PDB file of C-alpha atoms and ligand atoms in Angstrom:
ATOM      1  CA  MET A 652      38.044 117.070   1.624  1.00 95.00           C
ATOM      2  CA  LYS A 653      38.491 113.434   2.479  1.00 98.00           C
ATOM      3  CA  LYS A 654      39.283 111.437  -0.754  1.00 98.00           C
ATOM      4  CA  VAL A 655      37.190 107.994  -0.483  1.00 98.00           C
ATOM      5  CA  GLY A 656      38.508 104.822  -2.309  1.00 98.00           C
ATOM      6  CA  LEU A 657      35.634 102.180  -2.917  1.00 98.00           C
ATOM      7  CA  LEU A 658      35.344  98.348  -2.928  1.00 98.00           C
ATOM      8  CA  GLY A 659      32.750  96.895  -3.504  1.00 98.00           C
ATOM      9  CA  CYS A 660      29.943  98.805  -6.481  1.00 98.00           C
ATOM     10  CA  GLY A 661      26.977  96.189  -5.247  1.00 96.00           C
ATOM     11  CA  ALA A 662      23.766  97.598  -3.416  1.00 94.00           C
ATOM     12  CA  ILE A 663      25.953  99.221  -0.291  1.00 95.00           C
ATOM     13  CA  GLY A 664      28.889 100.616  -2.576  1.00 97.00           C
ATOM     14  CA  THR A 665      26.223 102.169  -4.819  1.00 97.00           C
ATOM     15  CA  GLN A 666      24.144 103.871  -2.185  1.00 97.00           C
ATOM     16  CA  LEU A 667      27.592 105.404  -0.437  1.00 98.00           C
ATOM     17  CA  ALA A 668      28.816 106.561  -3.800  1.00 98.00           C
ATOM     18  CA  LEU A 669      25.854 108.568  -4.958  1.00 97.00           C
ATOM     19  CA  ALA A 670      25.445 109.677  -1.570  1.00 97.00           C
ATOM     20  CA  ILE A 671      29.148 111.362  -2.060  1.00 98.00           C
ATOM     21  CA  ASP A 672      28.126 112.710  -5.142  1.00 97.00           C
ATOM     22  CA  SER A 673      25.207 114.104  -4.186  1.00 96.00           C
ATOM     23  CA  GLU A 674      27.038 115.833  -1.496  1.00 96.00           C
ATOM     24  CA  LYS A 675      25.386 114.421   1.562  1.00 97.00           C
ATOM     25  CA  ILE A 676      28.655 113.066   2.557  1.00 98.00           C
ATOM     26  CA  PRO A 677      31.255 115.862   2.153  1.00 97.00           C
ATOM     27  CA  ALA A 678      34.147 114.091   0.020  1.00 98.00           C
ATOM     28  CA  LYS A 679      35.408 112.868  -3.406  1.00 98.00           C
ATOM     29  CA  ILE A 680      35.170 109.054  -4.533  1.00 98.00           C
ATOM     30  CA  THR A 681      38.000 108.932  -6.276  1.00 98.00           C
ATOM     31  CA  HIS A 682      38.750 105.566  -7.146  1.00 98.00           C
ATOM     32  CA  ILE A 683      36.248 102.257  -7.099  1.00 98.00           C
ATOM     33  CA  TYR A 684      37.095  98.410  -7.524  1.00 98.00           C
ATOM     34  CA  ASP A 685      34.774  95.522  -8.171  1.00 98.00           C
ATOM     35  CA  LYS A 686      35.491  91.783  -8.982  1.00 98.00           C
ATOM     36  CA  SER A 687      32.769  92.633 -11.744  1.00 98.00           C
ATOM     37  CA  LYS A 688      34.003  95.255 -14.533  1.00 98.00           C
ATOM     38  CA  ASP A 689      30.441  96.086 -15.178  1.00 98.00           C
ATOM     39  CA  ALA A 690      29.161  96.803 -11.860  1.00 98.00           C
ATOM     40  CA  SER A 691      32.238  99.401 -11.588  1.00 98.00           C
ATOM     41  CA  SER A 692      31.316 100.707 -14.782  1.00 98.00           C
ATOM     42  CA  LYS A 693      27.682 100.583 -14.333  1.00 98.00           C
ATOM     43  CA  LEU A 694      28.483 102.440 -10.988  1.00 98.00           C
ATOM     44  CA  ALA A 695      30.964 104.819 -12.633  1.00 98.00           C
ATOM     45  CA  LYS A 696      28.633 106.463 -15.102  1.00 97.00           C
ATOM     46  CA  GLN A 697      25.670 107.220 -12.587  1.00 96.00           C
ATOM     47  CA  LEU A 698      28.447 109.693 -11.344  1.00 97.00           C
ATOM     48  CA  SER A 699      28.955 112.899 -11.982  1.00 96.00           C
ATOM     49  CA  HIS A 700      32.219 112.985 -10.854  1.00 92.00           C
ATOM     50  CA  GLU A 701      33.580 110.237 -12.707  1.00 94.00           C
ATOM     51  CA  PRO A 702      36.293 108.222 -10.573  1.00 97.00           C
ATOM     52  CA  ILE A 703      38.792 105.873 -11.673  1.00 98.00           C
ATOM     53  CA  ILE A 704      38.297 102.206 -12.046  1.00 98.00           C
ATOM     54  CA  VAL A 705      41.758 100.528 -10.595  1.00 98.00           C
ATOM     55  CA  GLU A 706      43.040  96.744 -12.072  1.00 97.00           C
ATOM     56  CA  ASN A 707      42.868  94.895  -8.783  1.00 96.00           C
ATOM     57  CA  PRO A 708      41.833  95.704  -5.406  1.00 97.00           C
ATOM     58  CA  HIS A 709      45.250  96.530  -3.912  1.00 96.00           C
ATOM     59  CA  LEU A 710      45.719  99.602  -6.180  1.00 97.00           C
ATOM     60  CA  LEU A 711      42.894 101.283  -4.004  1.00 98.00           C
ATOM     61  CA  SER A 712      45.230 102.588  -1.141  1.00 98.00           C
ATOM     62  CA  SER A 713      48.209 103.212  -2.904  1.00 97.00           C
ATOM     63  CA  ASN A 714      46.488 106.066  -4.673  1.00 96.00           C
ATOM     64  CA  PRO A 715      46.359 109.367  -2.119  1.00 97.00           C
ATOM     65  CA  VAL A 716      42.826 108.166  -0.471  1.00 98.00           C
ATOM     66  CA  ASP A 717      41.974 108.568   2.817  1.00 98.00           C
ATOM     67  CA  ILE A 718      40.102 106.242   3.559  1.00 98.00           C
ATOM     68  CA  ILE A 719      38.866 102.637   1.718  1.00 98.00           C
ATOM     69  CA  VAL A 720      35.253 102.065   1.950  1.00 98.00           C
ATOM     70  CA  GLU A 721      35.389  97.821   1.726  1.00 98.00           C
ATOM     71  CA  ALA A 722      31.104  96.894   0.240  1.00 97.00           C
ATOM     72  CA  ALA A 723      32.097  94.040  -1.175  1.00 97.00           C
ATOM     73  CA  SER A 724      33.060  90.600   0.840  1.00 94.00           C
ATOM     74  CA  GLN A 725      34.558  88.672   3.882  1.00 92.00           C
ATOM     75  CA  ASP A 726      37.167  87.391   0.684  1.00 95.00           C
ATOM     76  CA  ALA A 727      37.916  91.389   0.221  1.00 97.00           C
ATOM     77  CA  VAL A 728      38.241  92.131   3.903  1.00 97.00           C
ATOM     78  CA  LYS A 729      40.999  89.599   4.150  1.00 97.00           C
ATOM     79  CA  ASP A 730      42.552  90.064   0.493  1.00 97.00           C
ATOM     80  CA  VAL A 731      42.855  93.327   1.422  1.00 98.00           C
ATOM     81  CA  ALA A 732      42.375  95.204   4.818  1.00 98.00           C
ATOM     82  CA  LEU A 733      45.976  94.629   6.022  1.00 98.00           C
ATOM     83  CA  SER A 734      47.712  96.278   2.778  1.00 98.00           C
ATOM     84  CA  VAL A 735      45.213  99.480   3.118  1.00 98.00           C
ATOM     85  CA  LEU A 736      46.270 100.081   6.904  1.00 98.00           C
ATOM     86  CA  GLN A 737      49.899  99.089   5.672  1.00 98.00           C
ATOM     87  CA  ASN A 738      49.554 101.952   3.276  1.00 98.00           C
ATOM     88  CA  LYS A 739      48.226 104.290   5.877  1.00 98.00           C
ATOM     89  CA  LYS A 740      44.909 105.136   4.900  1.00 98.00           C
ATOM     90  CA  ASP A 741      41.768 104.131   6.879  1.00 98.00           C
ATOM     91  CA  LEU A 742      39.307 101.508   6.389  1.00 98.00           C
ATOM     92  CA  MET A 743      35.425 100.786   6.934  1.00 98.00           C
ATOM     93  CA  ILE A 744      34.258  97.402   7.048  1.00 98.00           C
ATOM     94  CA  MET A 745      30.937  96.483   5.791  1.00 96.00           C
ATOM     95  CA  SER A 746      31.581  92.855   5.507  1.00 94.00           C
ATOM     96  CA  VAL A 747      32.197  92.208   9.443  1.00 94.00           C
ATOM     97  CA  GLY A 748      31.990  88.413   9.432  1.00 91.00           C
ATOM     98  CA  ALA A 749      35.601  88.491   8.253  1.00 93.00           C
ATOM     99  CA  LEU A 750      36.485  89.780  12.036  1.00 95.00           C
ATOM    100  CA  LEU A 751      35.094  86.816  13.901  1.00 92.00           C
ATOM    101  CA  ASP A 752      38.360  84.824  12.560  1.00 91.00           C
ATOM    102  CA  GLU A 753      40.462  85.596  15.376  1.00 92.00           C
ATOM    103  CA  SER A 754      43.700  85.474  13.580  1.00 95.00           C
ATOM    104  CA  VAL A 755      42.196  88.575  10.922  1.00 96.00           C
ATOM    105  CA  TYR A 756      40.832  90.456  14.225  1.00 96.00           C
ATOM    106  CA  GLU A 757      44.019  90.624  15.696  1.00 97.00           C
ATOM    107  CA  ILE A 758      46.304  91.078  12.725  1.00 98.00           C
ATOM    108  CA  LEU A 759      43.871  94.024  12.062  1.00 98.00           C
ATOM    109  CA  SER A 760      43.556  95.301  15.610  1.00 98.00           C
ATOM    110  CA  ASP A 761      47.691  95.238  15.664  1.00 98.00           C
ATOM    111  CA  ALA A 762      47.801  96.466  12.617  1.00 98.00           C
ATOM    112  CA  CYS A 763      45.781  99.817  13.059  1.00 98.00           C
ATOM    113  CA  LYS A 764      48.195 100.668  15.919  1.00 98.00           C
ATOM    114  CA  ASP A 765      51.255  99.881  14.267  1.00 98.00           C
ATOM    115  CA  PHE A 766      50.320 102.367  11.111  1.00 98.00           C
ATOM    116  CA  LYS A 767      47.755 104.412  13.759  1.00 98.00           C
ATOM    117  CA  LYS A 768      44.819 104.293  11.583  1.00 98.00           C
ATOM    118  CA  THR A 769      41.268 103.270  12.273  1.00 98.00           C
ATOM    119  CA  ILE A 770      38.718 100.626  11.228  1.00 98.00           C
ATOM    120  CA  TYR A 771      35.355 101.867  11.156  1.00 98.00           C
ATOM    121  CA  LEU A 772      32.697  99.165  11.518  1.00 97.00           C
ATOM    122  CA  PRO A 773      28.711 100.963  10.819  1.00 97.00           C
ATOM    123  CA  SER A 774      26.149  99.380  13.029  1.00 96.00           C
ATOM    124  CA  GLY A 775      24.893  98.518  10.178  1.00 94.00           C
ATOM    125  CA  ALA A 776      20.839  96.443  10.272  1.00 94.00           C
ATOM    126  CA  ILE A 777      20.785  96.599  13.436  1.00 95.00           C
ATOM    127  CA  ALA A 778      20.395  99.685  16.856  1.00 96.00           C
ATOM    128  CA  GLY A 779      21.700  99.643  20.139  1.00 95.00           C
ATOM    129  CA  LEU A 780      25.266  98.802  19.832  1.00 96.00           C
ATOM    130  CA  ASP A 781      25.928 102.261  21.941  1.00 95.00           C
ATOM    131  CA  ALA A 782      24.485 100.554  24.945  1.00 97.00           C
ATOM    132  CA  ILE A 783      26.560  97.267  24.275  1.00 97.00           C
ATOM    133  CA  LYS A 784      29.623  98.656  24.006  1.00 96.00           C
ATOM    134  CA  SER A 785      28.859 100.899  27.222  1.00 97.00           C
ATOM    135  CA  VAL A 786      27.399  97.603  29.334  1.00 97.00           C
ATOM    136  CA  ARG A 787      30.131  95.307  27.397  1.00 97.00           C
ATOM    137  CA  ASN A 788      31.552  94.230  31.161  1.00 97.00           C
ATOM    138  CA  GLU A 789      28.404  93.630  32.829  1.00 97.00           C
ATOM    139  CA  LEU A 790      26.725  91.136  30.148  1.00 97.00           C
ATOM    140  CA  ASP A 791      25.584  87.694  31.480  1.00 97.00           C
ATOM    141  CA  SER A 792      23.866  87.012  27.926  1.00 97.00           C
ATOM    142  CA  ILE A 793      23.146  88.090  24.815  1.00 98.00           C
ATOM    143  CA  SER A 794      20.985  86.574  21.937  1.00 98.00           C
ATOM    144  CA  ILE A 795      19.735  87.702  18.480  1.00 97.00           C
ATOM    145  CA  THR A 796      17.031  86.475  16.009  1.00 97.00           C
ATOM    146  CA  THR A 797      17.057  87.260  13.173  1.00 95.00           C
ATOM    147  CA  THR A 798      13.509  86.481  11.078  1.00 95.00           C
ATOM    148  CA  LYS A 799      13.685  86.879   7.107  1.00 92.00           C
ATOM    149  CA  HIS A 800      11.624  85.934   4.192  1.00 92.00           C
ATOM    150  CA  PRO A 801      13.300  82.244   2.764  1.00 94.00           C
ATOM    151  CA  ARG A 802      14.482  84.403  -0.337  1.00 89.00           C
ATOM    152  CA  SER A 803      16.985  86.378   1.778  1.00 85.00           C
ATOM    153  CA  LEU A 804      18.238  83.438   3.266  1.00 90.00           C
ATOM    154  CA  LYS A 805      19.416  81.906  -0.340  1.00 90.00           C
ATOM    155  CA  GLY A 806      22.829  80.633  -1.552  1.00 90.00           C
ATOM    156  CA  ALA A 807      23.978  80.188   2.261  1.00 93.00           C
ATOM    157  CA  LYS A 808      26.392  77.702   2.781  1.00 93.00           C
ATOM    158  CA  PHE A 809      24.084  76.069   5.305  1.00 95.00           C
ATOM    159  CA  PHE A 810      21.885  74.990   2.763  1.00 94.00           C
ATOM    160  CA  GLU A 811      24.910  72.526   0.861  1.00 94.00           C
ATOM    161  CA  THR A 812      24.752  70.261   3.885  1.00 93.00           C
ATOM    162  CA  SER A 813      21.235  70.856   4.997  1.00 93.00           C
ATOM    163  CA  ASP A 814      17.991  68.896   4.366  1.00 92.00           C
ATOM    164  CA  ILE A 815      15.566  72.439   3.974  1.00 93.00           C
ATOM    165  CA  ASN A 816      14.290  73.336   1.485  1.00 93.00           C
ATOM    166  CA  LEU A 817      13.435  77.715   1.065  1.00 94.00           C
ATOM    167  CA  ASP A 818      11.218  76.832  -1.700  1.00 94.00           C
ATOM    168  CA  THR A 819       8.309  75.091   0.331  1.00 94.00           C
ATOM    169  CA  ILE A 820       8.440  76.369   3.427  1.00 95.00           C
ATOM    170  CA  GLU A 821       4.576  77.906   4.326  1.00 95.00           C
ATOM    171  CA  ALA A 822       4.748  79.026   7.959  1.00 96.00           C
ATOM    172  CA  LYS A 823       7.491  80.303  10.340  1.00 97.00           C
ATOM    173  CA  THR A 824      10.552  77.788  10.680  1.00 97.00           C
ATOM    174  CA  ILE A 825      13.669  78.048  12.499  1.00 97.00           C
ATOM    175  CA  ILE A 826      16.410  77.304  10.386  1.00 96.00           C
ATOM    176  CA  PHE A 827      19.133  77.376  12.338  1.00 96.00           C
ATOM    177  CA  GLN A 828      20.366  77.776  16.227  1.00 97.00           C
ATOM    178  CA  GLY A 829      23.865  78.213  17.271  1.00 97.00           C
ATOM    179  CA  THR A 830      26.483  80.539  18.361  1.00 96.00           C
ATOM    180  CA  ALA A 831      27.236  83.654  16.690  1.00 95.00           C
ATOM    181  CA  LYS A 832      30.532  82.105  15.377  1.00 91.00           C
ATOM    182  CA  GLU A 833      29.069  79.492  13.405  1.00 93.00           C
ATOM    183  CA  ALA A 834      25.873  81.332  11.954  1.00 93.00           C
ATOM    184  CA  VAL A 835      28.905  83.647  10.682  1.00 85.00           C
ATOM    185  CA  PHE A 836      30.522  81.116   8.584  1.00 86.00           C
ATOM    186  CA  LEU A 837      27.401  79.209   7.615  1.00 93.00           C
ATOM    187  CA  PHE A 838      25.511  82.882   6.413  1.00 90.00           C
ATOM    188  CA  PRO A 839      28.376  84.817   5.863  1.00 82.00           C
ATOM    189  CA  ALA A 840      26.145  87.452   3.610  1.00 76.00           C
ATOM    190  CA  ASN A 841      23.339  87.021   5.837  1.00 74.00           C
ATOM    191  CA  ILE A 842      24.347  87.260   9.394  1.00 79.00           C
ATOM    192  CA  ASN A 843      26.518  90.765   9.821  1.00 89.00           C
ATOM    193  CA  VAL A 844      24.656  92.006  12.608  1.00 92.00           C
ATOM    194  CA  ALA A 845      25.469  89.167  14.587  1.00 94.00           C
ATOM    195  CA  ALA A 846      29.356  89.758  14.024  1.00 94.00           C
ATOM    196  CA  LEU A 847      29.087  92.939  14.991  1.00 95.00           C
ATOM    197  CA  LEU A 848      26.899  92.022  18.270  1.00 96.00           C
ATOM    198  CA  SER A 849      29.691  89.774  19.067  1.00 96.00           C
ATOM    199  CA  LEU A 850      32.586  92.359  18.526  1.00 96.00           C
ATOM    200  CA  SER A 851      30.596  94.765  20.741  1.00 96.00           C
ATOM    201  CA  GLY A 852      29.753  92.571  23.630  1.00 96.00           C
ATOM    202  CA  ILE A 853      31.076  89.333  24.735  1.00 96.00           C
ATOM    203  CA  GLY A 854      32.530  87.734  21.812  1.00 95.00           C
ATOM    204  CA  SER A 855      30.884  85.179  19.271  1.00 94.00           C
ATOM    205  CA  GLU A 856      31.307  82.405  21.166  1.00 96.00           C
ATOM    206  CA  LYS A 857      28.737  84.156  24.228  1.00 97.00           C
ATOM    207  CA  THR A 858      26.324  85.371  21.732  1.00 97.00           C
ATOM    208  CA  SER A 859      23.346  83.273  20.758  1.00 97.00           C
ATOM    209  CA  VAL A 860      21.541  82.901  17.511  1.00 97.00           C
ATOM    210  CA  LYS A 861      18.770  81.876  16.240  1.00 97.00           C
ATOM    211  CA  ILE A 862      17.831  82.573  12.064  1.00 96.00           C
ATOM    212  CA  VAL A 863      14.247  82.051  11.279  1.00 97.00           C
ATOM    213  CA  ALA A 864      12.501  81.888   7.931  1.00 96.00           C
ATOM    214  CA  ASP A 865       9.105  83.511   7.520  1.00 97.00           C
ATOM    215  CA  PRO A 866       7.295  83.186   4.332  1.00 97.00           C
ATOM    216  CA  ASN A 867       4.466  85.837   5.321  1.00 97.00           C
ATOM    217  CA  THR A 868       7.178  89.015   6.239  1.00 96.00           C
ATOM    218  CA  ASP A 869       8.570  91.156   4.110  1.00 93.00           C
ATOM    219  CA  LYS A 870      10.863  93.234   6.341  1.00 94.00           C
ATOM    220  CA  ASN A 871      13.895  91.422   8.167  1.00 93.00           C
ATOM    221  CA  THR A 872      13.283  91.699  11.931  1.00 96.00           C
ATOM    222  CA  HIS A 873      16.291  91.468  14.680  1.00 96.00           C
ATOM    223  CA  THR A 874      15.432  91.228  18.029  1.00 98.00           C
ATOM    224  CA  ILE A 875      18.068  91.213  20.812  1.00 98.00           C
ATOM    225  CA  GLU A 876      18.170  90.592  24.049  1.00 98.00           C
ATOM    226  CA  ALA A 877      20.793  91.259  26.227  1.00 98.00           C
ATOM    227  CA  ALA A 878      20.595  90.756  30.439  1.00 98.00           C
ATOM    228  CA  GLY A 879      23.796  91.668  33.300  1.00 98.00           C
ATOM    229  CA  SER A 880      24.259  93.506  36.039  1.00 98.00           C
ATOM    230  CA  PHE A 881      23.708  96.853  34.749  1.00 97.00           C
ATOM    231  CA  GLY A 882      19.609  95.318  33.746  1.00 98.00           C
ATOM    232  CA  LYS A 883      18.011  94.333  30.100  1.00 98.00           C
ATOM    233  CA  MET A 884      17.477  95.437  27.276  1.00 97.00           C
ATOM    234  CA  THR A 885      15.534  93.986  24.294  1.00 98.00           C
ATOM    235  CA  LEU A 886      15.581  95.783  20.890  1.00 97.00           C
ATOM    236  CA  VAL A 887      13.581  94.551  17.952  1.00 98.00           C
ATOM    237  CA  ILE A 888      14.590  96.326  14.328  1.00 97.00           C
ATOM    238  CA  GLU A 889      12.164  95.835  11.255  1.00 97.00           C
ATOM    239  CA  ASN A 890      14.136  96.371   8.280  1.00 96.00           C
ATOM    240  CA  TYR A 891      12.577  96.597   5.101  1.00 94.00           C
ATOM    241  CA  PRO A 892      15.167  95.364   2.833  1.00 88.00           C
ATOM    242  CA  ASP A 893      17.132  97.083  -0.250  1.00 89.00           C
ATOM    243  CA  SER A 894      15.268  96.857  -3.582  1.00 86.00           C
ATOM    244  CA  ASN A 895      18.650  95.820  -5.399  1.00 84.00           C
ATOM    245  CA  ASN A 896      19.710  92.763  -2.941  1.00 84.00           C
ATOM    246  CA  PRO A 897      17.240  91.635  -0.366  1.00 79.00           C
ATOM    247  CA  LYS A 898      19.710  90.113   1.786  1.00 80.00           C
ATOM    248  CA  THR A 899      20.583  93.897   2.842  1.00 86.00           C
ATOM    249  CA  SER A 900      18.542  95.694   4.686  1.00 91.00           C
ATOM    250  CA  ARG A 901      17.755  99.782   3.892  1.00 94.00           C
ATOM    251  CA  LEU A 902      19.002 100.407   7.637  1.00 96.00           C
ATOM    252  CA  ALA A 903      22.221  98.823   6.687  1.00 95.00           C
ATOM    253  CA  ILE A 904      22.827 101.232   3.491  1.00 96.00           C
ATOM    254  CA  LEU A 905      22.108 104.130   5.447  1.00 97.00           C
ATOM    255  CA  SER A 906      23.740 103.364   8.834  1.00 97.00           C
ATOM    256  CA  ALA A 907      27.280 102.995   6.039  1.00 97.00           C
ATOM    257  CA  ILE A 908      26.289 106.428   5.027  1.00 98.00           C
ATOM    258  CA  GLU A 909      25.583 108.007   8.189  1.00 98.00           C
ATOM    259  CA  THR A 910      29.279 106.777   9.430  1.00 98.00           C
ATOM    260  CA  LEU A 911      31.073 107.916   6.061  1.00 98.00           C
ATOM    261  CA  ARG A 912      29.457 111.414   6.819  1.00 98.00           C
ATOM    262  CA  GLY A 913      30.935 111.588  10.523  1.00 97.00           C
ATOM    263  CA  TYR A 914      33.911 110.089   9.179  1.00 98.00           C
ATOM    264  CA  CYS A 915      33.962 113.419   6.606  1.00 97.00           C
ATOM    265  CA  SER A 916      33.164 116.042   8.809  1.00 96.00           C
ATOM    266  CA  GLU A 917      34.164 118.497  11.434  1.00 94.00           C
ATOM    267  CA  GLU A 918      31.189 118.521  13.717  1.00 94.00           C
ATOM    268  CA  ILE A 919      29.571 117.754  17.175  1.00 95.00           C
ATOM    269  CA  LYS A 920      29.859 113.881  17.419  1.00 93.00           C
ATOM    270  CA  ILE A 921      26.650 112.096  18.789  1.00 93.00           C
ATOM    271  CA  GLY A 922      26.230 109.107  20.800  1.00 90.00           C
ATOM    272  CA  THR A 923      28.988 106.585  23.223  1.00 87.00           C
TER     273      THR A 923
HETATM  274  N1  LIG B1009      28.004  95.429   8.115  1.00 95.75           N
HETATM  275  C1  LIG B1009      26.140  94.974   8.021  1.00 95.75           C
HETATM  276  O1  LIG B1009      25.573  95.427   8.354  1.00 95.75           O
HETATM  277  C2  LIG B1009      25.980  94.330   6.789  1.00 95.75           C
HETATM  278  C3  LIG B1009      24.767  95.094   5.970  1.00 95.75           C
HETATM  279  C4  LIG B1009      24.480  94.473   4.765  1.00 95.75           C
HETATM  280  C5  LIG B1009      25.516  93.746   4.307  1.00 95.75           C
HETATM  281  N2  LIG B1009      26.678  93.704   4.566  1.00 95.75           N
HETATM  282  C6  LIG B1009      27.655  92.845   4.024  1.00 95.75           C
HETATM  283  O2  LIG B1009      28.479  94.118   2.824  1.00 95.75           O
HETATM  284  C7  LIG B1009      28.281  93.573   1.387  1.00 95.75           C
HETATM  285  C8  LIG B1009      28.206  94.605   0.504  1.00 95.75           C
HETATM  286  O3  LIG B1009      26.646  94.210   0.532  1.00 95.75           O
HETATM  287  P1  LIG B1009      26.052  94.208  -0.446  1.00 95.75           P
HETATM  288  O4  LIG B1009      24.519  94.383  -0.213  1.00 95.75           O
HETATM  289  O5  LIG B1009      26.715  95.833  -1.133  1.00 95.75           O
HETATM  290  O6  LIG B1009      26.384  92.837  -1.488  1.00 95.75           O
HETATM  291  P2  LIG B1009      25.603  93.454  -2.987  1.00 95.75           P
HETATM  292  O7  LIG B1009      25.759  91.767  -3.423  1.00 95.75           O
HETATM  293  O8  LIG B1009      24.937  94.160  -3.492  1.00 95.75           O
HETATM  294  O9  LIG B1009      27.336  93.542  -3.557  1.00 95.75           O
HETATM  295  C9  LIG B1009      28.794  93.479  -3.535  1.00 95.75           C
HETATM  296  C10 LIG B1009      29.460  93.595  -4.391  1.00 95.75           C
HETATM  297  O10 LIG B1009      31.123  93.624  -4.323  1.00 95.75           O
HETATM  298  C11 LIG B1009      31.672  92.501  -5.558  1.00 95.75           C
HETATM  299  N3  LIG B1009      32.524  91.848  -4.803  1.00 95.75           N
HETATM  300  C12 LIG B1009      32.569  90.933  -4.116  1.00 95.75           C
HETATM  301  N4  LIG B1009      33.699  90.469  -3.719  1.00 95.75           N
HETATM  302  C13 LIG B1009      34.327  90.930  -4.386  1.00 95.75           C
HETATM  303  C14 LIG B1009      36.120  90.820  -4.068  1.00 95.75           C
HETATM  304  N5  LIG B1009      36.525  89.503  -3.564  1.00 95.75           N
HETATM  305  N6  LIG B1009      36.498  92.089  -4.452  1.00 95.75           N
HETATM  306  C15 LIG B1009      35.892  92.911  -5.331  1.00 95.75           C
HETATM  307  N7  LIG B1009      34.219  93.276  -5.449  1.00 95.75           N
HETATM  308  C16 LIG B1009      33.656  92.090  -5.008  1.00 95.75           C
HETATM  309  C17 LIG B1009      30.411  92.026  -6.052  1.00 95.75           C
HETATM  310  O11 LIG B1009      30.866  92.167  -7.545  1.00 95.75           O
HETATM  311  C18 LIG B1009      29.806  92.441  -6.020  1.00 95.75           C
HETATM  312  O12 LIG B1009      29.394  93.615  -6.930  1.00 95.75           O
HETATM  313  C19 LIG B1009      28.421  92.141   1.713  1.00 95.75           C
HETATM  314  O13 LIG B1009      29.651  91.063   2.534  1.00 95.75           O
HETATM  315  C20 LIG B1009      27.197  92.116   2.539  1.00 95.75           C
HETATM  316  O14 LIG B1009      27.161  90.835   3.552  1.00 95.75           O
HETATM  317  C21 LIG B1009      26.829  94.326   6.044  1.00 95.75           C
END
C-alpha cells in the first residue's frame, strides 16, 4: 500500500486525509505538516490511524513515503518541491500557480527526469484538460472567465492597489481582464484553474483570463472557450464552494481525491 505525506492540513488536505482514513483511497497517511500547529493537530485527531506530525516540511520527504501531497500554498511549492524529488518521492501539487514561474517549472521538470519521479497536477476545479492537452498543437486561442461571489475573491493581492471595494459591489462586475500569467500573480489563491489551463494548452501569456464578481451567485463558475484547426470547445463548470473554504470549489477537492486514488490503485486508467 502506498504511503502518503501531506503538506497542508486545510480544506483540501483534510478531505484527502479523511478519504484515505475511510479507505476511499487505498493508502496510508503516515506523516503530515502544516505551518499552523493547530491545523495539523486538529487533523491528526480526526484520523483513526494517527499520522506523525513532522517539525518542518522538508522532513515529510525524508521519511519512507511514496508521494508528498501539497495542499498548502504557492510558497510551500517553491520551498519544498525540489527537495521532494531529490529525495526520490513523487509529488502531487494543488497550488499550481507556482509553476507559472518559468524558472520553477524548468527546475522541477528537469528534476523529474533526473530523479525519475513524477509530479501530478489534478484537474482541480475545471473539466476538459484531457481535451485541451490533446489539441494543444492545434490551438489558436483559449480563454477562461471565472465568476465568483465577491467574498471568494477577498484578500487577493490585486486589491492592494485597486480602488474596487468588494463590499459595495451590487451587480455583476468585471474585476480583472488580462493574461493567465498576470492573473495568477494577482489572485494566487483563486486562479489555479488558469494556471492549469495554461500548462495544458499554449502557455500563460497566450491564455486570456477574465474575473467577474457577482454578489448574486452562490457558485464558482468557469467558462472555457478554445478554438483552433481541430474545431471549437466551450466548457461551463458551475461549482459549489467548499463549506470550509469558499475560495476552493468542491470539485477541486474531489479531483484531488480521484488523482490520489488513481495513483494508489492498480487498475484500468480511464481518460487521456
Ligand atoms: N488546483 C486547483 O484547482 C485548486 C483549487 C483550490 C485550491 N487550490 C490551492 O490548493 C491550496 C490549498 O487549498 P485549501 O483550500 O486547502 O486552502 P486552506 O487555506 O483551506 O488550507 C491551506 C493550509 O495550508 C497551510 N499552509 C499555507 N502555507 C503553508 C506553508 N508554506 N507550509 C505549510 N503549511 C502551509 C495553512 O496553514 C492551511 O492550513 C491553496 O494554495 C489553493 O490555492 C488549488
